[in-house]
mmCIF file of C-alpha atoms in Angstrom:
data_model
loop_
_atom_site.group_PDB
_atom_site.id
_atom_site.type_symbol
_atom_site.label_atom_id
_atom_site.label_comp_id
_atom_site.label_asym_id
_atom_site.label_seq_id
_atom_site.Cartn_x
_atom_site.Cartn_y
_atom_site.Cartn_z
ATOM 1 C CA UNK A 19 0.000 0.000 0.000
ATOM 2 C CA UNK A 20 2.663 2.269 0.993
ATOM 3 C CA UNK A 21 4.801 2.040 -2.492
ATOM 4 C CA UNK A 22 1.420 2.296 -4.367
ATOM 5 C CA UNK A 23 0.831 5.583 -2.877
ATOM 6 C CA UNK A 24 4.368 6.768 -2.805
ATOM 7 C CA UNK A 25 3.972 5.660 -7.095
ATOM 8 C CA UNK A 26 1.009 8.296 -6.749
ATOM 9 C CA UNK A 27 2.229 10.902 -4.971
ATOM 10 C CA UNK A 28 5.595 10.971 -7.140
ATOM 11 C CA UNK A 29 3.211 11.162 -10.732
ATOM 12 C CA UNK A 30 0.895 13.846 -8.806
ATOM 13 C CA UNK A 31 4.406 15.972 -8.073
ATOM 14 C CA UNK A 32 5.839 15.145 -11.339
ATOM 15 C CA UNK A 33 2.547 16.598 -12.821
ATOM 16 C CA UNK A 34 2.120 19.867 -10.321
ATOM 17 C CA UNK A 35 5.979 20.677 -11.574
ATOM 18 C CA UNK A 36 4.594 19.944 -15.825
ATOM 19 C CA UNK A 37 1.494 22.635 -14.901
ATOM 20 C CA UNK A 38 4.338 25.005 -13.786
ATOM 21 C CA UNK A 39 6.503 25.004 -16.775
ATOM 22 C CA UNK A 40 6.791 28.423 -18.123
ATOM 23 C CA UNK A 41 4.711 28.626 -22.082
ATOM 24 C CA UNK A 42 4.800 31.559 -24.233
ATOM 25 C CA UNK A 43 2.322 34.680 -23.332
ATOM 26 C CA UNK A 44 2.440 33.519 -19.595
ATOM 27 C CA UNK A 45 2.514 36.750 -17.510
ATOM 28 C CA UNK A 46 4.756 37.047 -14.881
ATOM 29 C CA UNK A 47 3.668 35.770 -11.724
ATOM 30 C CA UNK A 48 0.276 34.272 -12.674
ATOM 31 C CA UNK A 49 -0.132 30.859 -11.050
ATOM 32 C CA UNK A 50 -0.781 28.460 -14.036
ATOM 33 C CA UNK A 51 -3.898 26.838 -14.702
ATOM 34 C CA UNK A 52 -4.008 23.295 -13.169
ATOM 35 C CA UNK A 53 -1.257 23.770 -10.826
ATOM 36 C CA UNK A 54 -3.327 23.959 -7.709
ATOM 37 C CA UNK A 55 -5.255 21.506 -8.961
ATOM 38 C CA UNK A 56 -2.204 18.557 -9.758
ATOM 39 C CA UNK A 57 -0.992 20.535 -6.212
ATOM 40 C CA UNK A 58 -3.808 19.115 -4.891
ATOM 41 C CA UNK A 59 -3.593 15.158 -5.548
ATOM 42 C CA UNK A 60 0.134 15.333 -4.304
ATOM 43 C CA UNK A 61 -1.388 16.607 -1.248
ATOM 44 C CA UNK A 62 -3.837 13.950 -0.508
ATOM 45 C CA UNK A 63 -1.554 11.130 -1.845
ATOM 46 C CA UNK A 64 1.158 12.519 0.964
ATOM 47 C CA UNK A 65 -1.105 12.779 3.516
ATOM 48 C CA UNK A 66 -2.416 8.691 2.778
ATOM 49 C CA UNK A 67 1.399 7.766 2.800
ATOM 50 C CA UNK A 68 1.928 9.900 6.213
ATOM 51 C CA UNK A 69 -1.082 7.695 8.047
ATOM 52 C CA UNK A 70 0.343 4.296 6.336
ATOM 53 C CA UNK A 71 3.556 5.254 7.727
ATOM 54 C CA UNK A 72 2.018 6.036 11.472
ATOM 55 C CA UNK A 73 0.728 2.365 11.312
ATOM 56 C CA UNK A 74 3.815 0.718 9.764
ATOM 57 C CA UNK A 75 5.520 2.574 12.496
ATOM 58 C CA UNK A 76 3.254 1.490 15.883
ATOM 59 C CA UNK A 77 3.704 -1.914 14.195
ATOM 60 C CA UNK A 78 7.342 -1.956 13.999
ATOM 61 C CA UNK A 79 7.944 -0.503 17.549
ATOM 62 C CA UNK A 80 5.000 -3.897 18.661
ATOM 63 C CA UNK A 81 7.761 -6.409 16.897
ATOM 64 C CA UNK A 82 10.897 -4.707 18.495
ATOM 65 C CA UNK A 83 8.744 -4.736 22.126
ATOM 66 C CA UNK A 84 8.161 -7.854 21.734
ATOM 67 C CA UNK A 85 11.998 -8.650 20.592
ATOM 68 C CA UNK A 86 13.038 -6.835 23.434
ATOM 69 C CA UNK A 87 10.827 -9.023 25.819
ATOM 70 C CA UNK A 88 12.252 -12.165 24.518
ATOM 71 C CA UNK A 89 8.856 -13.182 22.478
ATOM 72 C CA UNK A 90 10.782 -13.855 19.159
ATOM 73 C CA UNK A 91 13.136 -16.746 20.943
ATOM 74 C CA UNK A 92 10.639 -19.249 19.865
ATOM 75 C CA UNK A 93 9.976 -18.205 16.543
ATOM 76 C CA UNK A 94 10.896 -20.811 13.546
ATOM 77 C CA UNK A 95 13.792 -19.028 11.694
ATOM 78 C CA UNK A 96 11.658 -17.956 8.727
ATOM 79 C CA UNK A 97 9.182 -16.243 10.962
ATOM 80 C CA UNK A 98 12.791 -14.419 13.157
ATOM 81 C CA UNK A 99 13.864 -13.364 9.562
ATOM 82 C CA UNK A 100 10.358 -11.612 9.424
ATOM 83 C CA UNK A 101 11.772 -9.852 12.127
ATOM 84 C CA UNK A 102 14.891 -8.686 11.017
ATOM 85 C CA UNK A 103 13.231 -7.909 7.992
ATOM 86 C CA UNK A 104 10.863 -5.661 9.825
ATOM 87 C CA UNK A 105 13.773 -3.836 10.699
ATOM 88 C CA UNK A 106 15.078 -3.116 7.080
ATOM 89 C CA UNK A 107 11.447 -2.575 5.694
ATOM 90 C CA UNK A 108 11.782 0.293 8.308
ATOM 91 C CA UNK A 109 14.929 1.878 7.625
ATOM 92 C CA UNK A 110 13.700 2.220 3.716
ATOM 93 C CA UNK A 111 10.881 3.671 5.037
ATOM 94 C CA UNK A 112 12.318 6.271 6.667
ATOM 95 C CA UNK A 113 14.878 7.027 3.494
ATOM 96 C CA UNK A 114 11.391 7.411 1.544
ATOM 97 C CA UNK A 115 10.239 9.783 4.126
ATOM 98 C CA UNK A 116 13.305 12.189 3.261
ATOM 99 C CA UNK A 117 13.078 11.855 -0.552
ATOM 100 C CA UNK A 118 9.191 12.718 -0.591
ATOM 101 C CA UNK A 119 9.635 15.191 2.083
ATOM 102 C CA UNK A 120 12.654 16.834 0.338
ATOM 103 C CA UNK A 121 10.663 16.921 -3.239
ATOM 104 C CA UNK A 122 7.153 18.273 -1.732
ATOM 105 C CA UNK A 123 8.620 20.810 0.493
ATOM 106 C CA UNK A 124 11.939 22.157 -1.131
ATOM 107 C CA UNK A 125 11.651 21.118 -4.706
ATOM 108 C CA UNK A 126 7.980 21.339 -5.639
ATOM 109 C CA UNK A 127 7.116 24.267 -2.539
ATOM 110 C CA UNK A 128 10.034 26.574 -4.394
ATOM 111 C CA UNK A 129 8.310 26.173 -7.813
ATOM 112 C CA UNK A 130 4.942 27.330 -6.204
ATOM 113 C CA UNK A 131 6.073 30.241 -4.849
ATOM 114 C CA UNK A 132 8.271 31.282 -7.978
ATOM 115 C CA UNK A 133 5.166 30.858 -9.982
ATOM 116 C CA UNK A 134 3.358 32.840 -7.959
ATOM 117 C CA UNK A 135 0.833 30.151 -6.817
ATOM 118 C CA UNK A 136 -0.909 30.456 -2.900
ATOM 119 C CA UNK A 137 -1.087 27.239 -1.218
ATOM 120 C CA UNK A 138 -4.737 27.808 1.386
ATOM 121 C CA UNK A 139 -3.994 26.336 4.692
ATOM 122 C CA UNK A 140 0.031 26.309 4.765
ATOM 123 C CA UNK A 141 0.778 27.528 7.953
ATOM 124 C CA UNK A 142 4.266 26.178 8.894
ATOM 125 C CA UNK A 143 3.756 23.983 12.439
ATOM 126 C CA UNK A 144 0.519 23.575 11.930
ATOM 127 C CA UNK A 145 -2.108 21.006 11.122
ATOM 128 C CA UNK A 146 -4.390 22.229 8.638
ATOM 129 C CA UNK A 147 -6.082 19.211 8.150
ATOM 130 C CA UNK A 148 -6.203 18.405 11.306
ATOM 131 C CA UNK A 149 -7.820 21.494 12.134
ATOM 132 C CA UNK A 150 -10.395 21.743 9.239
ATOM 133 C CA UNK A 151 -12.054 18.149 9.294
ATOM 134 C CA UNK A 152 -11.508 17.988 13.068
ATOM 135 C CA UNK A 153 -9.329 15.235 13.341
ATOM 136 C CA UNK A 154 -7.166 15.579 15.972
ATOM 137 C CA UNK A 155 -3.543 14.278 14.607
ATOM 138 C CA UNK A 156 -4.134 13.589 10.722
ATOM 139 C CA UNK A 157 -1.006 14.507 9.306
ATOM 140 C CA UNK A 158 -0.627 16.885 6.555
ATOM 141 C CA UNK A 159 2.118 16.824 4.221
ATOM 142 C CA UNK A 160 2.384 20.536 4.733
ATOM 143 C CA UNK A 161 3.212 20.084 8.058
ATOM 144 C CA UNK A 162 6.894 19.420 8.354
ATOM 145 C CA UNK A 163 6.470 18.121 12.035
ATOM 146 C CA UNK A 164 4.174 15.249 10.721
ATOM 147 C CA UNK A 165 6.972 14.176 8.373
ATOM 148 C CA UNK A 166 8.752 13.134 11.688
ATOM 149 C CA UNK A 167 9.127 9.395 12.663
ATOM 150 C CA UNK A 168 11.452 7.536 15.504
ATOM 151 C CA UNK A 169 14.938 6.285 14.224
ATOM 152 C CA UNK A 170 15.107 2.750 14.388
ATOM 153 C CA UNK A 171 16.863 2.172 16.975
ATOM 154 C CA UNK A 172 15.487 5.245 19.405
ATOM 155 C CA UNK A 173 14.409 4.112 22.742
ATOM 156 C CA UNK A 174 11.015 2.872 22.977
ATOM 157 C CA UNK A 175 8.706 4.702 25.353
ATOM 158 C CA UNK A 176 7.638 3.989 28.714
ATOM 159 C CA UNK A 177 4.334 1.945 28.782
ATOM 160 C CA UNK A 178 1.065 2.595 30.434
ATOM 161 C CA UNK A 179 -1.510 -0.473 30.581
ATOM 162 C CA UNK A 180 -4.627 0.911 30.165
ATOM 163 C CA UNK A 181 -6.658 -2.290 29.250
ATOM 164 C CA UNK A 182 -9.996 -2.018 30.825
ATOM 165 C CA UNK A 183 -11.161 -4.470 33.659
ATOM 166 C CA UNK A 184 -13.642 -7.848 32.963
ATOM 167 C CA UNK A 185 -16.820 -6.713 33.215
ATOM 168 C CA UNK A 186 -20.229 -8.201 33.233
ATOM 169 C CA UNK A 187 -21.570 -8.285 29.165
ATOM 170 C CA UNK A 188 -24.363 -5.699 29.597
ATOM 171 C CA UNK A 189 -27.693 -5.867 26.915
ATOM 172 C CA UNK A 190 -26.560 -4.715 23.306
ATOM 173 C CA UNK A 191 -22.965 -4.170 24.315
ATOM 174 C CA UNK A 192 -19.707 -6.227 23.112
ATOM 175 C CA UNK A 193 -17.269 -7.202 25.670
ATOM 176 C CA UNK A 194 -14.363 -4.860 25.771
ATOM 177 C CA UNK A 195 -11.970 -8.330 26.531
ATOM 178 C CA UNK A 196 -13.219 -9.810 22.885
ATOM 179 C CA UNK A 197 -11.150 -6.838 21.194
ATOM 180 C CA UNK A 198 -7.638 -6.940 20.441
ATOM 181 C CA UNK A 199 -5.527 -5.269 22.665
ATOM 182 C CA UNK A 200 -3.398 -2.607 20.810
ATOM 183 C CA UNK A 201 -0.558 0.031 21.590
ATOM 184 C CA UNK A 202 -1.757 3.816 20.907
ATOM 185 C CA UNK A 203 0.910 6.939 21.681
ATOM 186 C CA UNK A 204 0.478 10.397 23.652
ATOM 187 C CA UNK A 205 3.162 12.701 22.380
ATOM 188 C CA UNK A 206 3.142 15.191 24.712
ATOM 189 C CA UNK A 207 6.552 16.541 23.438
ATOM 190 C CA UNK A 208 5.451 20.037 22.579
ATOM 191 C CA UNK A 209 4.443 21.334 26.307
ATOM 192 C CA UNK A 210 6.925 22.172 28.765
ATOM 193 C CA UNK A 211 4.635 20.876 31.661
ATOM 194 C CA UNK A 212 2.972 17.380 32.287
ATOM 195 C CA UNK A 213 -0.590 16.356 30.587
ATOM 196 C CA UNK A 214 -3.031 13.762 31.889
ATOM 197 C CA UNK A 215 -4.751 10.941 30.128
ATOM 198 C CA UNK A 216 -8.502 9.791 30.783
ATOM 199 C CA UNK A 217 -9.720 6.867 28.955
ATOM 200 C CA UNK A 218 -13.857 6.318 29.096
ATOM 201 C CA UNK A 219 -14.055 8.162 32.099
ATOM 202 C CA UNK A 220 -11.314 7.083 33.916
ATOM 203 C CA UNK A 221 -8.241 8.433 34.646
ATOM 204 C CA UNK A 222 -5.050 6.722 33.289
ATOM 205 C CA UNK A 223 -1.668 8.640 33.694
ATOM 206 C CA UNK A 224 0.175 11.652 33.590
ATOM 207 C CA UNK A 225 2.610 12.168 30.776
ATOM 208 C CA UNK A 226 5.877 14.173 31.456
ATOM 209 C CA UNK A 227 6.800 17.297 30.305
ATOM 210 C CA UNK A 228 8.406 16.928 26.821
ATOM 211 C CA UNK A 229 7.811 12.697 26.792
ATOM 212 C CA UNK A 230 5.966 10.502 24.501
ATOM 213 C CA UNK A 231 3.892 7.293 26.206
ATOM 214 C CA UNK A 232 2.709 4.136 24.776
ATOM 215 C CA UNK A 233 -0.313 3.193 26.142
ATOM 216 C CA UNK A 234 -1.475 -0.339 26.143
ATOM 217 C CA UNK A 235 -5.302 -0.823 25.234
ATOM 218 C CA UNK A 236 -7.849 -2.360 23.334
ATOM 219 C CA UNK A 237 -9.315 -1.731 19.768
ATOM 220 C CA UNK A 238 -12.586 0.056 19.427
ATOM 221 C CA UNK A 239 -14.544 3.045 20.140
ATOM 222 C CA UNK A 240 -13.393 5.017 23.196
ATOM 223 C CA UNK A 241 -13.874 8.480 24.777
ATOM 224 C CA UNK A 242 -10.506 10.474 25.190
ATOM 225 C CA UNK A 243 -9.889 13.211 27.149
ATOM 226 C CA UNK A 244 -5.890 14.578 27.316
ATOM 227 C CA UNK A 245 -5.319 17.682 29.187
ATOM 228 C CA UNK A 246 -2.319 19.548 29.724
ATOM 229 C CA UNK A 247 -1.564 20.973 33.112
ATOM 230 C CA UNK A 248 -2.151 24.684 32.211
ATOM 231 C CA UNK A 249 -6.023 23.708 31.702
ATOM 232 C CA UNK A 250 -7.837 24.454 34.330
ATOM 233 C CA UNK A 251 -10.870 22.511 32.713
ATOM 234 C CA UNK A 252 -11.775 18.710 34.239
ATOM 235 C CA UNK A 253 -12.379 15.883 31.780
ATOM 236 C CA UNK A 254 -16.284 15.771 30.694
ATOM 237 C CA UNK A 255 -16.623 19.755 30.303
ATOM 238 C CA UNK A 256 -17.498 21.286 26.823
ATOM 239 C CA UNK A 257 -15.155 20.779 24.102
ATOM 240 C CA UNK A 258 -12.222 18.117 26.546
ATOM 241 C CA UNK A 259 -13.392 14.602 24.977
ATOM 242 C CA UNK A 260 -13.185 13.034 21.868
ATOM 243 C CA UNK A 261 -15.472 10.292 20.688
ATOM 244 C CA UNK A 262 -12.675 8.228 18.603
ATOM 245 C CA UNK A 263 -12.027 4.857 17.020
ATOM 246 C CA UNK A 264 -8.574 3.355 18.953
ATOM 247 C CA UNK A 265 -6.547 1.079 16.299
ATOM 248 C CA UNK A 266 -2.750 -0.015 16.885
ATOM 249 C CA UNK A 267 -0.918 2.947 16.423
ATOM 250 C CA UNK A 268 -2.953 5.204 16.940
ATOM 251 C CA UNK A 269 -0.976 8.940 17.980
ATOM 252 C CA UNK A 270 -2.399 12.411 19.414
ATOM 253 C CA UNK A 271 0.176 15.056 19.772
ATOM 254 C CA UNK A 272 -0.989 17.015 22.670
ATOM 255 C CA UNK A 273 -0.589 21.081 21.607
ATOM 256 C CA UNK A 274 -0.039 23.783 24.319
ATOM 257 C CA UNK A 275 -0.437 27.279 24.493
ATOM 258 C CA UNK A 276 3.193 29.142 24.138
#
């Protein structure tokens, strides 16, 4: 899935840089016709690769846990070679990560501008798309920060279980134990104080100041509430949770005010 869309998004920025050739009777400054447009679908085909590389990377940093904790000792070799491969599959990943960043922001941004073409919702730091659909944490290709992912070999961090109790099958409901447990991350990187977690109601941990935390869960629909400590607001008032699907590798980037 992940080369497919990278094919895409390489034609779409290929096609964006055509649309921004120079012709004859072109006046200066005058953002061709079609170049927002092919702009556009090397957007969108970015921003699929950016969430296929958020799962590939929860589900690389699941194998190396569960390398670290001795679970591969038993594997047949062809399934420790998965492993290892893992590991490789990774590092290309991340060399991908610098050539598409490298043409979308550098080469293909500098051709915008010289052509006089305005990109709406570019604002350096910041997750437009995010922001406009409401979706906490979709990355955006514009965004440099969501071009970021963990070296291979970074130090995993700390874990929270967060698996909710057994607890009696009420009418209509599904058990929450029937769903797979999965590993979801705070980042609470960006604020210089500590953030706390609430899952369904009930309170989890605090992250630290500057820290990222994988939290151990299960799939499915969950209320989440993440606070920093500058807001004075408690979990359940207007506007704190978020009615959200949990999947492995799952990531919210907590954002405090400067």
């Amino acid at each position: 899935d992940m080369k497919k869309t990278r094919d895409g998004f390489s034609r779409a920025v290929n096609e964006t840089l055509v649309e921004l050739r120079p012709t004859v009777g072109d006046k200066a400054g005058a953002c061709p016709p079609g170049a927002l447009a092919a702009h556009a679908r090397a957007r969108e085909a970015g921003r699929r690769f950016l969430a296929l590389g958020r799962r590939f990377e929860g589900r690389y940093r699941e194998v190396r846990r569960g390398s670290q904790l001795g679970d591969t000792v038993a594997l047949t070799p062809d399934y420790r070679w998965k492993v290892s491969r893992a590991r490789e599959l990774y590092g290309e990943l991340l060399l991908h990560y610098q050539e598409m960043r490298a043409a979308f922001h550098q080469q293909l941004g500098a051709e915008l501008l010289h052509a006089g073409c305005k990109v709406t919702g570019r604002r350096p730091g910041q997750n437009a798309v995010g922001e406009a659909s409401g979706l906490a944490g979709a990355p955006d290709p514009e965004n440099l920060d969501d071009w970021a992912l963990t070296a291979p070999d970074a130090p995993l961090p700390p874990v929270v279980n967060a698996a909710p109790p057994r607890a009696p099958i009420a009418t209509g409901t599904q058990d929450p134990d029937t769903a797979p447990a999965i590993w979801i991350e705070i980042d609470n990187s960006r604020c210089a104080r500590p953030s706390s977690l609430t899952l369904d109601g009930r309170p989890i941990t605090a992250i630290a100041a500057g820290k990222k935390v994988e939290v151990r869960t299960r799939a499915g629909p969950h209320a989440v509430c993440v606070l920093p400590e500058t807001d004075k607001r408690r979990c359940g008032a207007s506007g704190t949770v978020r009615r959200v699907y949990l999947y492995e590798g799952w990531s919210m980037a907590v954002r405090c005010a400067k």
